[in-house]
Coordinates of C-alpha atoms in Angstrom, one line a residue:
M26 CA 151.3 72.7 86.2
L27 CA 153.0 72.3 89.5
A28 CA 156.3 72.2 89.9
T29 CA 157.2 69.0 91.4
K30 CA 160.3 67.0 92.5
L31 CA 160.8 63.9 91.8
I32 CA 162.5 61.2 94.4
P33 CA 165.5 59.9 92.2
R34 CA 165.9 56.4 92.0
T35 CA 169.0 53.6 91.8
A36 CA 169.6 51.8 89.1
S37 CA 168.9 48.6 90.9
S38 CA 166.0 50.0 92.8
Q39 CA 162.1 48.3 92.2
E40 CA 159.5 48.6 94.0
Q41 CA 156.9 45.9 94.8
P42 CA 154.0 46.2 92.5
L43 CA 150.7 46.3 93.6
L44 CA 149.2 42.9 92.5
V45 CA 146.2 40.7 93.7
K46 CA 148.9 37.8 94.8
T47 CA 150.2 40.6 97.3
I48 CA 146.6 40.8 99.1
L49 CA 146.7 36.8 98.7
A50 CA 150.2 36.5 100.5
Q51 CA 149.1 37.8 103.9
S52 CA 146.4 35.3 104.2
L53 CA 149.1 33.1 105.4
K54 CA 151.0 35.6 107.6
Y55 CA 149.2 35.6 111.4
E56 CA 146.2 33.0 111.3
P57 CA 147.0 30.8 108.7
Q58 CA 144.8 28.6 111.2
R59 CA 141.2 30.1 110.5
E60 CA 138.6 28.6 108.6
I61 CA 136.7 29.1 105.0
I62 CA 133.7 27.1 105.2
Y63 CA 131.2 26.2 102.1
R64 CA 128.0 25.3 103.3
D65 CA 127.6 22.0 105.3
L66 CA 129.8 20.4 102.6
Y67 CA 133.9 21.7 103.2
R68 CA 135.8 22.9 105.5
M69 CA 139.2 24.0 105.1
N70 CA 142.1 26.4 106.7
Y71 CA 143.7 29.3 104.9
V72 CA 147.0 26.9 104.0
E73 CA 145.1 24.6 102.6
F74 CA 143.3 27.7 100.9
N75 CA 146.5 28.8 99.4
Q76 CA 147.1 25.6 98.5
R77 CA 144.1 25.0 96.6
V78 CA 144.7 28.3 95.0
R79 CA 147.9 27.4 93.1
R80 CA 146.8 24.0 92.1
L81 CA 144.2 25.6 90.3
A82 CA 146.8 27.6 88.5
N83 CA 148.3 24.8 87.6
V84 CA 144.9 23.1 86.2
L85 CA 143.9 26.5 84.2
T86 CA 148.0 26.5 82.9
S87 CA 147.4 22.8 81.8
A88 CA 143.9 24.1 80.1
G89 CA 145.8 26.3 78.1
V90 CA 145.6 29.9 80.0
Q91 CA 148.2 32.2 79.4
P92 CA 148.6 35.6 81.0
G93 CA 145.8 37.7 78.8
D94 CA 143.6 35.4 78.4
T95 CA 139.7 35.1 80.0
V96 CA 138.4 32.9 82.2
A97 CA 134.7 32.6 82.7
V98 CA 132.8 31.2 86.2
L99 CA 129.7 30.7 86.8
D100 CA 129.0 29.0 90.0
W101 CA 127.1 29.6 93.5
D102 CA 128.7 31.7 96.0
S103 CA 131.6 28.9 96.9
H104 CA 135.0 28.4 98.3
R105 CA 136.1 27.6 94.9
Y106 CA 134.7 31.0 93.4
L107 CA 136.9 32.2 96.1
E108 CA 139.8 30.4 94.9
C109 CA 139.5 31.7 91.1
F110 CA 139.2 35.4 92.4
F111 CA 142.8 34.8 93.3
A112 CA 144.4 31.8 90.8
V113 CA 142.9 33.9 87.8
P114 CA 144.6 37.4 88.1
C115 CA 147.2 36.2 90.1
M116 CA 148.6 34.3 86.5
G117 CA 148.3 37.4 85.2
A118 CA 144.9 36.4 83.4
I119 CA 141.4 38.0 83.7
L120 CA 138.6 36.6 85.6
H121 CA 135.1 37.1 84.0
T122 CA 132.7 36.8 86.5
I123 CA 129.2 36.1 84.9
N124 CA 125.9 37.0 86.4
V125 CA 123.8 34.0 85.9
R126 CA 120.4 35.4 86.1
L127 CA 120.9 37.1 82.6
S128 CA 119.5 35.4 80.3
P129 CA 120.8 33.0 77.3
T130 CA 121.3 35.8 75.0
Q131 CA 123.0 37.7 77.3
I132 CA 125.2 35.3 78.5
L133 CA 125.9 34.7 75.2
Y134 CA 127.3 38.2 74.1
C135 CA 129.4 38.6 77.4
M136 CA 131.1 35.2 76.5
N137 CA 131.8 36.3 73.2
H138 CA 132.5 39.7 73.8
A139 CA 134.8 39.0 76.7
E140 CA 136.6 36.4 74.6
D141 CA 136.4 34.1 77.1
K142 CA 138.5 30.8 76.5
V143 CA 138.2 28.7 79.3
V144 CA 134.8 28.3 81.9
V145 CA 134.5 26.8 85.2
I146 CA 130.8 25.8 85.5
H147 CA 128.4 24.3 88.3
E148 CA 126.4 21.5 86.9
D149 CA 123.2 23.1 88.0
F150 CA 123.6 25.7 84.5
L151 CA 125.0 23.8 82.4
P152 CA 121.4 23.7 80.7
L153 CA 121.9 27.6 80.1
L154 CA 125.2 26.3 78.5
D155 CA 123.6 23.7 76.5
A156 CA 121.6 26.4 75.1
I157 CA 124.5 28.6 73.7
K158 CA 127.2 26.1 73.2
S159 CA 127.0 26.0 69.8
Q160 CA 127.2 29.7 69.4
L161 CA 130.4 30.8 71.4
T162 CA 133.2 31.6 69.4
T163 CA 136.6 32.0 71.9
V164 CA 135.8 29.1 74.3
E165 CA 138.6 26.3 74.1
K166 CA 138.1 24.4 77.5
I167 CA 135.2 23.6 80.4
I168 CA 135.8 22.7 83.4
L169 CA 132.7 20.9 85.3
V170 CA 132.0 22.1 89.2
S171 CA 129.8 19.9 91.1
D172 CA 129.1 19.0 94.8
K173 CA 128.4 15.7 94.4
V174 CA 132.0 15.6 95.2
Y175 CA 131.7 16.4 98.9
Q176 CA 128.5 13.8 99.2
N177 CA 130.1 10.6 97.7
Q178 CA 128.0 10.5 94.5
E179 CA 129.5 9.8 91.1
V180 CA 129.7 12.5 89.1
S181 CA 129.2 12.8 85.3
V182 CA 131.6 15.0 83.1
P183 CA 129.8 15.8 79.8
D184 CA 132.0 14.6 76.4
G185 CA 134.5 17.1 75.5
F186 CA 135.0 19.1 78.9
A187 CA 138.3 19.1 80.3
G188 CA 137.4 17.4 83.7
E189 CA 136.0 17.9 87.0
Y190 CA 137.1 20.6 89.6
E191 CA 138.0 19.0 92.6
N192 CA 139.3 15.7 90.9
L193 CA 141.6 18.1 88.7
L194 CA 142.9 19.9 91.7
K195 CA 143.9 16.5 93.1
T196 CA 146.1 15.9 90.6
A197 CA 147.8 19.4 90.3
S198 CA 150.9 20.4 91.9
D199 CA 150.4 23.0 94.9
H200 CA 153.5 24.5 94.0
Y201 CA 152.9 27.4 91.4
D202 CA 155.2 30.7 91.4
F203 CA 152.9 33.8 91.3
L204 CA 155.7 36.5 88.6
D205 CA 155.7 39.6 89.2
F206 CA 154.0 42.4 86.3
D207 CA 153.4 45.7 85.9
E208 CA 149.9 46.6 88.3
N209 CA 148.1 48.1 85.8
T210 CA 147.6 44.3 84.1
W211 CA 143.7 43.9 83.6
A212 CA 142.3 41.3 86.2
T213 CA 138.8 41.1 86.4
T214 CA 135.8 41.8 83.8
F215 CA 131.9 41.6 84.3
Y216 CA 128.9 43.2 82.8
T217 CA 126.7 45.6 83.6
T218 CA 122.9 45.9 82.2
G219 CA 121.1 48.8 81.3
T220 CA 118.1 50.3 79.8
T221 CA 118.7 49.8 76.7
G222 CA 121.5 48.2 74.3
N223 CA 123.4 44.8 75.1
P224 CA 125.4 44.5 78.6
K225 CA 128.4 47.0 79.1
G226 CA 131.7 45.1 80.0
V227 CA 133.1 47.2 83.3
Y228 CA 137.0 45.9 84.1
F229 CA 139.5 46.8 86.6
S230 CA 143.2 46.5 87.0
H231 CA 145.3 45.0 89.7
R232 CA 146.5 48.2 91.5
Q233 CA 142.5 49.3 91.4
L234 CA 141.6 46.3 92.8
F235 CA 144.7 46.9 95.6
M236 CA 143.3 50.2 96.1
H237 CA 139.9 48.9 96.5
T238 CA 141.0 46.6 98.9
M239 CA 142.9 49.1 101.1
G240 CA 140.2 52.0 101.0
L241 CA 137.4 49.7 101.9
M242 CA 139.3 48.0 104.8
T243 CA 140.3 51.5 105.9
Y244 CA 136.8 52.3 106.1
V245 CA 135.4 49.1 107.8
C246 CA 138.4 48.1 110.5
G247 CA 140.3 51.6 110.5
Y248 CA 137.4 53.7 110.9
E249 CA 135.4 51.4 112.1
A250 CA 132.2 52.2 110.1
V251 CA 130.4 49.1 109.9
P252 CA 133.1 47.6 112.6
F253 CA 134.8 44.5 111.3
H254 CA 137.5 43.0 113.2
S255 CA 139.2 40.0 111.5
A256 CA 139.7 38.2 115.2
L257 CA 135.9 38.5 116.4
D258 CA 133.8 38.5 113.3
V259 CA 133.0 36.1 110.7
Y260 CA 132.1 37.1 107.6
M261 CA 129.1 35.6 105.2
P262 CA 128.3 37.4 101.7
I263 CA 124.5 37.1 100.8
T264 CA 125.6 39.3 97.9
P265 CA 126.7 37.6 94.9
L266 CA 130.3 36.7 94.6
F267 CA 129.2 37.9 90.4
H268 CA 127.9 41.4 91.4
V269 CA 131.3 43.8 91.6
H270 CA 133.8 41.6 93.2
A271 CA 131.0 40.9 96.5
W272 CA 131.8 44.6 97.2
G273 CA 134.9 43.6 97.4
F274 CA 134.4 42.2 100.9
P275 CA 136.0 38.4 99.9
L276 CA 139.3 40.2 99.1
V277 CA 139.5 42.4 102.4
A278 CA 138.5 39.1 104.4
T279 CA 141.1 36.9 102.8
M280 CA 143.9 39.6 103.9
L281 CA 142.9 40.0 107.0
S282 CA 142.8 35.5 107.3
A283 CA 138.8 36.1 108.9
R284 CA 136.6 33.3 109.4
Q285 CA 134.5 33.4 106.2
V286 CA 131.3 30.7 105.5
Y287 CA 129.9 30.6 101.7
P288 CA 126.4 29.8 101.3
G289 CA 125.8 28.6 97.6
K290 CA 122.8 28.8 96.2
Y291 CA 120.8 31.4 98.6
E292 CA 118.0 29.3 100.3
P293 CA 116.7 30.5 103.3
E294 CA 116.5 27.4 105.1
M295 CA 120.0 27.5 104.2
L296 CA 120.9 30.7 105.4
L297 CA 119.5 31.1 108.1
T298 CA 121.5 27.4 110.0
L299 CA 125.0 28.8 108.7
L300 CA 124.0 32.5 110.1
L301 CA 123.2 30.6 113.3
R302 CA 125.4 27.6 113.1
E303 CA 128.8 29.5 112.1
K304 CA 127.9 32.4 114.2
V305 CA 128.3 34.8 111.5
T306 CA 128.8 38.4 111.9
F307 CA 129.0 39.8 108.7
S308 CA 127.4 40.5 106.0
H309 CA 125.8 42.4 102.8
C310 CA 123.1 42.0 100.4
V311 CA 120.4 43.7 98.5
P312 CA 116.8 44.6 100.4
T313 CA 115.4 41.9 99.5
I314 CA 116.9 39.3 100.5
L315 CA 117.4 41.0 103.7
A316 CA 113.7 41.7 103.8
M317 CA 113.1 38.0 103.0
L318 CA 114.9 37.2 106.7
V319 CA 113.2 39.5 108.3
N320 CA 110.1 38.4 107.3
S321 CA 110.6 34.7 108.1
P322 CA 109.2 33.6 111.2
V323 CA 112.3 31.7 112.3
A324 CA 114.0 35.4 112.7
K325 CA 111.5 36.2 115.8
Q326 CA 112.5 33.0 117.6
V327 CA 116.4 33.5 117.2
D328 CA 119.1 35.7 118.5
L329 CA 120.4 37.5 115.7
S330 CA 121.9 40.8 117.7
R331 CA 125.6 39.8 116.8
W332 CA 124.7 40.2 113.1
K333 CA 126.0 42.9 111.0
V334 CA 124.5 43.6 107.6
I335 CA 125.0 46.2 104.7
I336 CA 122.5 47.3 102.4
G337 CA 123.4 48.1 98.8
G338 CA 121.8 47.6 95.5
S339 CA 119.0 49.7 96.0
A340 CA 118.0 52.3 98.4
L341 CA 117.5 50.8 102.7
T342 CA 113.8 52.1 103.3
K343 CA 113.0 53.6 106.6
G344 CA 110.3 50.7 107.3
L345 CA 113.0 47.7 106.5
A346 CA 115.7 49.5 108.9
K347 CA 113.1 49.6 111.6
A348 CA 112.1 45.9 111.0
A349 CA 115.5 44.5 110.9
L350 CA 116.8 46.6 114.3
E351 CA 113.8 46.0 116.2
L352 CA 115.4 42.5 115.6
G353 CA 118.8 43.4 116.7
I354 CA 120.5 43.4 113.4
Q355 CA 122.5 46.7 113.1
V356 CA 121.7 47.7 109.6
Y357 CA 123.7 49.9 107.5
A358 CA 123.7 51.1 104.0
G359 CA 126.3 50.9 101.3
Y360 CA 126.6 53.0 98.1
G361 CA 128.8 52.3 94.3
L362 CA 127.7 51.1 90.9
S363 CA 129.4 48.2 88.7
E364 CA 131.8 50.7 87.3
T365 CA 133.4 52.0 90.6
A366 CA 134.2 48.6 91.7
P367 CA 132.0 49.7 93.8
I368 CA 132.2 51.6 97.1
L369 CA 131.7 55.0 97.3
A370 CA 130.3 55.6 100.4
L371 CA 129.0 53.6 104.2
T372 CA 127.6 54.2 106.7
Y373 CA 129.2 55.8 109.0
L374 CA 127.9 57.5 112.4
N375 CA 130.8 59.4 114.4
D376 CA 130.7 59.7 118.1
A377 CA 128.0 61.8 118.8
E378 CA 125.6 60.3 116.7
R379 CA 126.2 56.3 117.4
S380 CA 125.1 57.7 121.4
L381 CA 121.8 58.5 119.7
P382 CA 118.4 56.6 119.8
I383 CA 117.6 54.3 117.5
D384 CA 114.6 55.9 116.1
E385 CA 116.8 58.8 115.1
Q386 CA 119.4 57.1 114.3
I387 CA 117.2 55.7 111.5
E388 CA 117.2 58.7 109.3
L389 CA 121.3 58.4 109.1
R390 CA 121.2 54.9 108.5
T391 CA 118.7 54.7 105.6
R392 CA 121.3 57.0 104.0
A393 CA 123.6 56.3 101.4
G394 CA 126.7 56.9 103.9
R395 CA 129.4 58.8 103.9
I396 CA 131.7 59.5 101.5
A397 CA 134.6 56.8 101.8
P398 CA 138.2 57.5 102.4
F399 CA 139.8 58.4 99.0
V400 CA 136.7 59.0 97.1
D401 CA 136.0 62.5 95.9
I402 CA 132.4 62.9 95.2
Q403 CA 131.4 66.5 93.3
L404 CA 127.3 67.2 92.6
Q405 CA 127.0 68.8 89.0
D406 CA 124.1 70.6 87.7
D407 CA 123.1 69.6 84.0
E408 CA 125.8 72.4 82.9
G409 CA 128.4 70.6 84.4
R410 CA 129.0 73.4 87.1
P411 CA 129.5 72.2 91.2
V412 CA 126.4 72.2 93.4
P413 CA 126.7 72.9 96.6
H414 CA 127.2 70.3 99.3
D415 CA 124.6 72.3 101.7
G416 CA 122.2 68.9 102.6
H417 CA 119.4 70.7 100.2
A418 CA 120.7 71.5 96.7
L419 CA 120.3 68.7 94.0
G420 CA 122.9 67.4 91.6
E421 CA 124.0 64.9 89.4
L422 CA 126.9 62.6 92.2
T423 CA 130.0 62.4 89.9
T424 CA 133.3 60.7 91.5
R425 CA 136.9 60.5 90.9
G426 CA 138.8 57.7 92.7
S427 CA 141.7 55.7 92.5
W428 CA 139.5 52.2 91.8
L429 CA 136.9 53.0 89.0
T430 CA 136.8 51.6 86.3
Q431 CA 138.1 53.7 83.0
G432 CA 135.8 52.7 80.6
Y433 CA 133.7 50.5 78.7
Y434 CA 135.4 47.2 76.9
K435 CA 135.4 47.4 73.3
E436 CA 133.2 50.6 73.3
T437 CA 134.9 54.1 73.2
E438 CA 132.7 56.2 72.8
R439 CA 130.2 55.2 76.0
G440 CA 133.4 55.5 78.3
E441 CA 134.3 58.9 77.1
E442 CA 130.1 59.8 77.8
L443 CA 130.6 57.9 81.3
W444 CA 133.7 59.9 81.9
R445 CA 132.3 63.3 80.9
S446 CA 134.7 66.9 82.0
G447 CA 136.7 64.0 83.7
W448 CA 134.7 63.1 86.1
L449 CA 133.0 59.5 86.6
H450 CA 129.2 60.0 85.7
T451 CA 126.9 57.8 88.1
G452 CA 123.7 58.8 87.0
D453 CA 122.7 59.0 90.5
V454 CA 120.6 62.4 91.5
A455 CA 121.5 63.8 95.1
A456 CA 122.3 65.8 98.1
I457 CA 125.2 65.8 100.1
T458 CA 125.7 68.0 103.8
P459 CA 128.6 69.5 104.8
D460 CA 129.7 66.9 107.2
H461 CA 130.0 64.4 104.1
W462 CA 127.0 62.4 104.1
V463 CA 125.2 61.2 100.4
I464 CA 121.7 61.1 100.3
I465 CA 120.2 59.6 97.0
A466 CA 117.0 61.2 95.4
D467 CA 116.6 58.5 92.6
R468 CA 118.0 58.0 89.1
T469 CA 117.7 60.5 86.8
K470 CA 115.7 58.8 84.8
D471 CA 113.5 57.8 87.8
V472 CA 112.8 61.1 89.1
I473 CA 109.3 62.5 88.7
K474 CA 108.6 66.2 87.5
T475 CA 105.0 67.0 88.4
G476 CA 103.1 70.2 88.6
G477 CA 106.9 71.8 88.4
E478 CA 108.1 69.9 91.2
W479 CA 111.1 67.5 91.6
V480 CA 109.7 64.4 93.7
S481 CA 111.7 61.6 94.9
S482 CA 110.5 57.7 93.5
L483 CA 112.6 56.8 96.8
A484 CA 111.3 59.6 98.9
I485 CA 107.6 58.2 98.4
E486 CA 108.7 53.8 99.2
N487 CA 110.3 55.2 102.2
L488 CA 107.2 56.6 102.9
L489 CA 104.8 54.1 102.1
S490 CA 107.7 51.3 104.0
Q491 CA 106.7 52.7 107.1
I492 CA 103.1 52.0 106.9
E493 CA 102.1 49.1 109.1
G494 CA 101.8 45.9 106.6
V495 CA 104.2 47.2 103.9
A496 CA 106.6 44.9 103.2
E497 CA 107.6 46.1 99.3
S498 CA 107.4 49.0 97.5
A499 CA 108.2 50.5 94.4
V500 CA 107.1 54.3 92.8
V501 CA 107.0 54.7 89.1
G502 CA 106.6 58.1 87.3
F503 CA 103.7 58.5 84.2
P504 CA 103.0 61.0 82.3
D505 CA 99.9 63.0 83.4
E506 CA 98.3 65.8 80.9
K507 CA 97.9 68.3 83.3
W508 CA 100.6 67.5 85.8
G509 CA 102.9 66.4 83.0
E510 CA 103.7 63.2 85.5
R511 CA 102.2 61.5 88.1
P512 CA 103.5 59.2 90.6
H513 CA 102.2 55.6 90.8
A514 CA 102.8 52.9 93.5
L515 CA 102.7 49.0 93.7
I516 CA 102.9 47.4 97.1
V517 CA 103.8 43.7 98.2
L518 CA 101.9 43.1 101.7
K519 CA 103.5 41.2 104.4
P520 CA 102.2 37.9 105.4
D521 CA 98.8 38.1 107.3
Y522 CA 98.0 41.4 105.9
A523 CA 96.0 40.6 103.0
G524 CA 93.0 42.2 103.3
K525 CA 93.6 44.1 106.3
V526 CA 95.2 46.5 104.4
T527 CA 94.1 47.8 101.2
S528 CA 95.1 50.7 98.5
E529 CA 92.9 53.0 100.3
T530 CA 94.0 52.5 103.6
L531 CA 97.6 53.3 102.5
K532 CA 96.5 56.6 100.7
T533 CA 94.4 57.7 104.0
A534 CA 97.6 56.8 105.9
L535 CA 99.9 59.1 103.1
Q536 CA 96.6 61.9 103.7
I537 CA 97.1 62.0 107.1
Q538 CA 100.7 62.8 106.4
V539 CA 99.5 65.5 103.5
S540 CA 97.5 67.5 106.2
T541 CA 99.6 67.7 108.5
G542 CA 102.3 69.4 106.2
E543 CA 104.7 66.4 107.0
I544 CA 105.2 65.8 103.3
N545 CA 103.7 67.7 100.0
K546 CA 100.8 66.7 98.1
W547 CA 103.0 65.9 95.1
Y548 CA 104.1 62.6 96.8
M549 CA 100.4 61.4 97.1
P550 CA 100.9 58.4 94.0
D551 CA 97.6 58.7 92.3
R552 CA 97.1 54.7 92.2
I553 CA 98.4 52.5 94.7
V554 CA 98.4 48.9 93.2
I555 CA 98.7 45.7 95.7
V556 CA 100.8 43.2 94.1
S557 CA 102.2 39.7 94.8
E558 CA 105.6 40.4 93.8
I559 CA 107.4 43.5 92.3
P560 CA 109.5 42.7 89.1
K561 CA 113.7 43.0 89.8
T562 CA 116.5 43.0 88.2
S563 CA 119.3 40.1 87.5
V564 CA 120.6 41.2 91.1
G565 CA 117.7 41.8 93.0
K566 CA 116.7 45.6 92.1
I567 CA 113.5 47.0 91.9
D568 CA 113.2 46.6 88.0
K569 CA 111.4 49.9 86.9
K570 CA 111.8 49.7 83.8
K571 CA 110.0 46.5 83.4
I572 CA 107.1 48.0 85.4
R573 CA 106.9 50.8 83.5
S574 CA 107.0 48.6 80.2
E575 CA 105.1 45.4 81.1
M576 CA 102.8 46.7 84.3
K577 CA 101.9 50.0 82.7
E578 CA 97.8 48.5 82.6
L579 CA 97.8 47.5 85.2
I580 CA 98.6 50.0 87.3
L581 CA 97.2 53.0 85.3
T582 CA 93.2 51.2 84.6

């Protein structure tokens, strides 16, 4: 152990704990007049926002919420959700952001497992709640959310509910003293689904959220990896707020009093309307959302040259990156996990790389990004030994940092497996270059071993995405008697390409690259099947588990 010397403290000295309330307090200091906007229904400045956060804290206190209790939220992306991001943890309670795309059975499991005490729910999700309500074991109060209050329509509050959100806020005091407490206090929880078993509950402390906010702000505001200027940029998330704290950007945007726009339910027309009307410049989303917008006829008729978009959740393919850049959209990649809060890497182009032609930048922009500040990443082999960061050698990506979950709630053994050997194991196979670029090869379970060669399904998807007419691609491996495994591909075509592009023309395009030596023969899929839709998970990722189980017969016959 190193011989260190501690700084002595006086009896009266006290450091300020790193709490979410500290982030909130900054929003009133410098630009409190800037606006937070919800669809075409509600606008407020940061003074009103802070008042509403305190009103909500009083509402929740009246509903019986005490420090350590859990408050669940089922809502579209809204100003209300943002208020919950702050009010709940600032009270010393725990915010449970529920993935509304999970099945009722999964949501029931998550709510009971997390021991939710109070539920804030949009009326659109009442049928879901009705299906499980009788089986909830810890819920005591339910608060209804409705957009009808902004449209002068009558709201029907079901029997037994505590009331409607806006009406409850109106009658609550806007004075609430958020007290200090230990910065390691539990602040948020949510559940991540795996390939087997029930969803796993990850959790984060105030200190971890504070440190993630500082790290993310350092990267986007300081180093300007994806430049974010609070005075110039308008932020609109297109990643659900239930998905890993919307990647932490709402906390950064609120701390900086940036102008924010919340789109509610994702509808292409509304997203584009808000994008143009509110002059949105900074967003993040999964590839399927960007593909939907890029392929929209309207996208080609408007100026999107001021829009910066970070892609995460699934790999950003070269084809999608090229299509976005051709529309003037500055597209970047980000990488992280539910367990990492999530940011581990983000596209950062240095001075020399920014001067490259766009076609040459695509190679860099479609990597997982450069390792984020204050994050330590190590590649490990199957024996846990370090793998060199030479840009070629592959290993499992493991990480350490100030904001990573310490385990899974009520699942000690799975948490110990996650953190074996003192590093958080991501389950991703990657290479890392000497200048800190992360290149994800695949999930460990998705790498295809064929003829003694390791083949990346992501690499094949990347090749397919660059063929004219391809909108989406998914590649999975199936057992093969001769080669061990072989890749097979699903393809969704762009509008107007049906009949013009076939499985054979796609194979021919790849075969040309094989014959010229651009790609290895092992990368040629045995079958390419054109489909109308590729299965997705609840957060918009390609669901390869579902493809293997439910589409095996379609692919192999």
